[in-house]
Amino acid sequence: MMNFKVGQRYVSQSEPALGLGIVTEVQDRIVKISFPAMNDVRLYRSMGAPVDRFQLNPGETAKNDKGLSFSVESVKEVDGLFIYEGRGGRTMKESELNAKISIARPADLFRALTENRVSECAQFRRREEAQQLACKWISSPVRGMIGPRVSKIPHQYYLCQRACSSSTLPRLMLSDEVGLGKTIEAGMIWHALKSRGRVTRTLVIVPETLKHQWLIEMKRRFNTLFTLVDEGYLKGIFIADDDDKPNPFSLANDIICSIDFLIKQPALIEDLLKVQWDMTIIDEAHHLVCEDGFTSHEYLLANAVIQRSKGVLLLTGTPLQFHPESQFNRLKMLDPVRFADYSNFIKDQDAYRKLVNELNKLPTDPGQQMSWDDLNEAVPKKSMIRPWLEQESAKSMPADEWIRRIVDAVGTGSVVFRNTRKGVGGFPKRVLDEVALEPNERYREMVNVAAENDLDMSTDIQENGLLCTSFSDAWCLDERYVWLKQFLKDHKDDKVLLICESIQVVLALESLLLEYLGEGAFSMFHENMTIMARDKAAANFSKENGANLLIASEIGSEGRNFQFAHHLILFDLPLDASLVEQRIGRLDRIGQTENIIIHVPYVKGSGQEVMFRWYHNGLNAFGTPMMSGGELFLKYTDDLIAALAEPQNYLDHFVEDVIPQVKKDCDSMRKNIEKGRDRLLEFNSRNPAKAKEITDEIERIDGEKELQTLVFDSLMDRGLEIDKSIIPGCFIVTMGTQVEAGSVPGMPENIGGIPGSNGAGGRVVQAVGDFSEGSGGDDDARYSDSSSLTITFDRKVAMIHDEVDFVSLEHPLSQGVLDFETTLDNGAVACNIWQNSGMRGLVMQYNFAVEFSISEDWGVSDIAGPKYISVLVAANGDDLSEKIPELKNASFKDVPVPQGNAAVNMTLKYFGKDGLAIARRVVMAQAKELADAAAVAVENRAEQEYQRMNHLLMMRGKAGNNTQLQQLRKNAQEWKKIVSTPQLRLDAIRLLVCR
């Protein structure tokens, strides 16, 4: 009887295709073995279980899920578990082995060959192609940046590459101005790190109003369905009478949670702090306040979480010179060593601001090439950095790289990144269409009476008229609605986004326009709709032949981007200035191709005019992006509220006396913001040349066709159906009747669901199906049938059609195909006739994976990634590998392995021993060249990181025997040594009968 222990690894005798199993439970006479590669589980009786214990032998490669691999030198058993030991004291428990490693040894492959257990030629080829693609992907410098459904915006790709380039996880503040895509930047950094195996557990903390935006963005753009922890989720996992309640934050790897929800749940915070996070992302980080002796609950929570997280991304669009003490304390959370003392921080910032002013004439436009002559001319003789410049006589780096190091050392450039609209450029103009409406006296009398009779609602009624009340018979008299009917008639062919604050007004407009325009002429988007219905509405609005009008409540300004529309109707104006900027930001974003026309209808002499004057004449919110509205609102609250409540008495005073002062204060704040603009930080936050290298490489990969061919061939071979969609460049993938539900990663059934993702009641959202069900427009771009998926391999098509999955190398469907074709020994053994080969006799093809024993955490897989090498050896021992290129277009025919022939049997034995040794020598020679080049590249990269760190410490007066520098030196030596010794793994063999 086997002595089963949790963590032991086994292979099924009767179902070897299940791959490598792991014992997860042993109870009485039953053992539970999970097979992760196939997402399957088996229960066996302990006595006589049809499984074999899996053990690696010395010389074989141990590899875990993190990408760490090494050659096994010895094996020992501790408490029933094998411990594999490699060079340098490396160890790995058998429970940590990657479930997707090949379970077949060379002897197994040749045994399968002699027993005629062979795959078809097509399957062998797919394995080759999948292995080659997988190796290219792992070794790609843009790994993790290929899959996101995003436009190729240079500064975002540069920030992503820079954030991922260090051997430590990034701890950064992303502080781009509104409209420059901080959410996308954070998502790209996270996706790149996740794809490289450097991040497993992620926590996203956001304001309550942004939780659905993040949920949708991470699914839509990054193919990851996060778990939204909210009231509904907790109800779904907690059983009232169960004392042993699970930690909700340990049940999923990728989690989104509202900071407002957390603060109200102290017990939930305790659970949260029991989990170690690889990456924590906090949006709207300017709400983390710690200044003047006051510390907000949000700051305390964020600080506690960040201390338990390796990587951190703080997102804020607030100008950095506002509230310096809070800014310092946020930086302190990111780097408590560097930002340890506030008084020193203020001194350093004063010195840095002086430096920024000194270098005002330095050409910081990324389009210009900065030279050392420019630096010598621009840096004053008495500047703090002049001595460093004069020491840099060797010119060991480009001038622009030197100035970036200055920003890192003297400023906050290694922690803070900020791009501005002025710096990035390419934004459209905001064009105001002021629509001043004459009052309908009869209707205004009704409004005044309603306001007098309901003092609690009087301000709302003065601003929104009767549309926010239940007096539906009078709704059609509203002056703005009368104008809207004519506007829609005049712009029937234009895409128009209408946003208003009140859900009551939204529903009133829906009722009126249903009668006027009819059903299907417009889409609705508000908080009373499910998240899936909202997504469907947004998709319908985005379609060329979909609805031309989208009516949204304030939730419509939460992160939804509609750059394809150019008309925005602000049907009302909220008190919160940031919401106005959010609304405009739905259209005024990178990617907008035309000027934005902002239509603001208001009734003369009403509360609506009060708000219009506040935003237009006071804050200039419709002309330029606004960053100071909140500060001014606090200063002028009493005046604004008084004018809103009784416009008939206070409007003239408000316009003539208050608004000029508001404008003066606003202009002053804008000047201060521009004066405090950090052009050096902006320069450090973008690098067009580097960004172009990245986007060019992604464009090259996008243009390759091998992936589409492999995915389609693999899926069809497994019984799935592929049909062309009527959407150009799109296809419909459908599960065949014989395909088991959940067996194909990336298809709807396999993505799963998350409780409570609509934030109410814990309803289960079934990923793609629920996010885009029946998204309108083309009937066959469907998600309503849970067995089908509409996909495209074209990035441009995917950017137009949100409801279509963008399949790149990093999409779950592609990754599932790569896993299926390269694991479980599918296509690992074949026997083919090679027609017209120009040779006679038997030839053996050996396919090797050359792997380096590196960890993904080192961040060097792009220069020391795996390679896939094929070798041909003839029966007489000749190396025929020069004929490998001919195999790609050669004609092959499946044939059984010749049986019963003594000469053939001897040849097969030869191929299994002496031929294999010859093939290993051939591959090892190539592997040695690869290893030598990789070792030099790894050493150079480590040296660059060392020199950069040394430079920074020297400029900060802390150079010398620094612990960080010592660790970098140690890393460089260790990595070079490890990379110098590649590991060979025989992946597949094919017997070729040459004719």
Tab-separated table of C-alpha atoms in Angstrom, residues 85 194 303 475 518 523 525 580 682 835 901 904 971:
chain	number	residue	atom	x	y	z
A	85	GLU	CA	18.733	20.048	-4.657
A	194	LYS	CA	1.756	39.269	-14.154
A	303	ASN	CA	-0.100	52.666	4.862
A	475	TRP	CA	-41.960	67.309	-17.958
A	518	GLY	CA	-39.162	55.343	-30.206
A	523	SER	CA	-29.241	53.851	-25.103
A	525	PHE	CA	-26.580	54.131	-18.835
A	580	VAL	CA	-17.529	68.160	-14.676
A	682	GLU	CA	7.894	65.397	-17.412
A	835	GLN	CA	8.743	12.455	-49.433
A	901	ASN	CA	12.698	-5.928	-38.419
A	904	VAL	CA	15.170	-1.359	-37.668
A	971	ASN	CA	23.231	39.281	-8.091
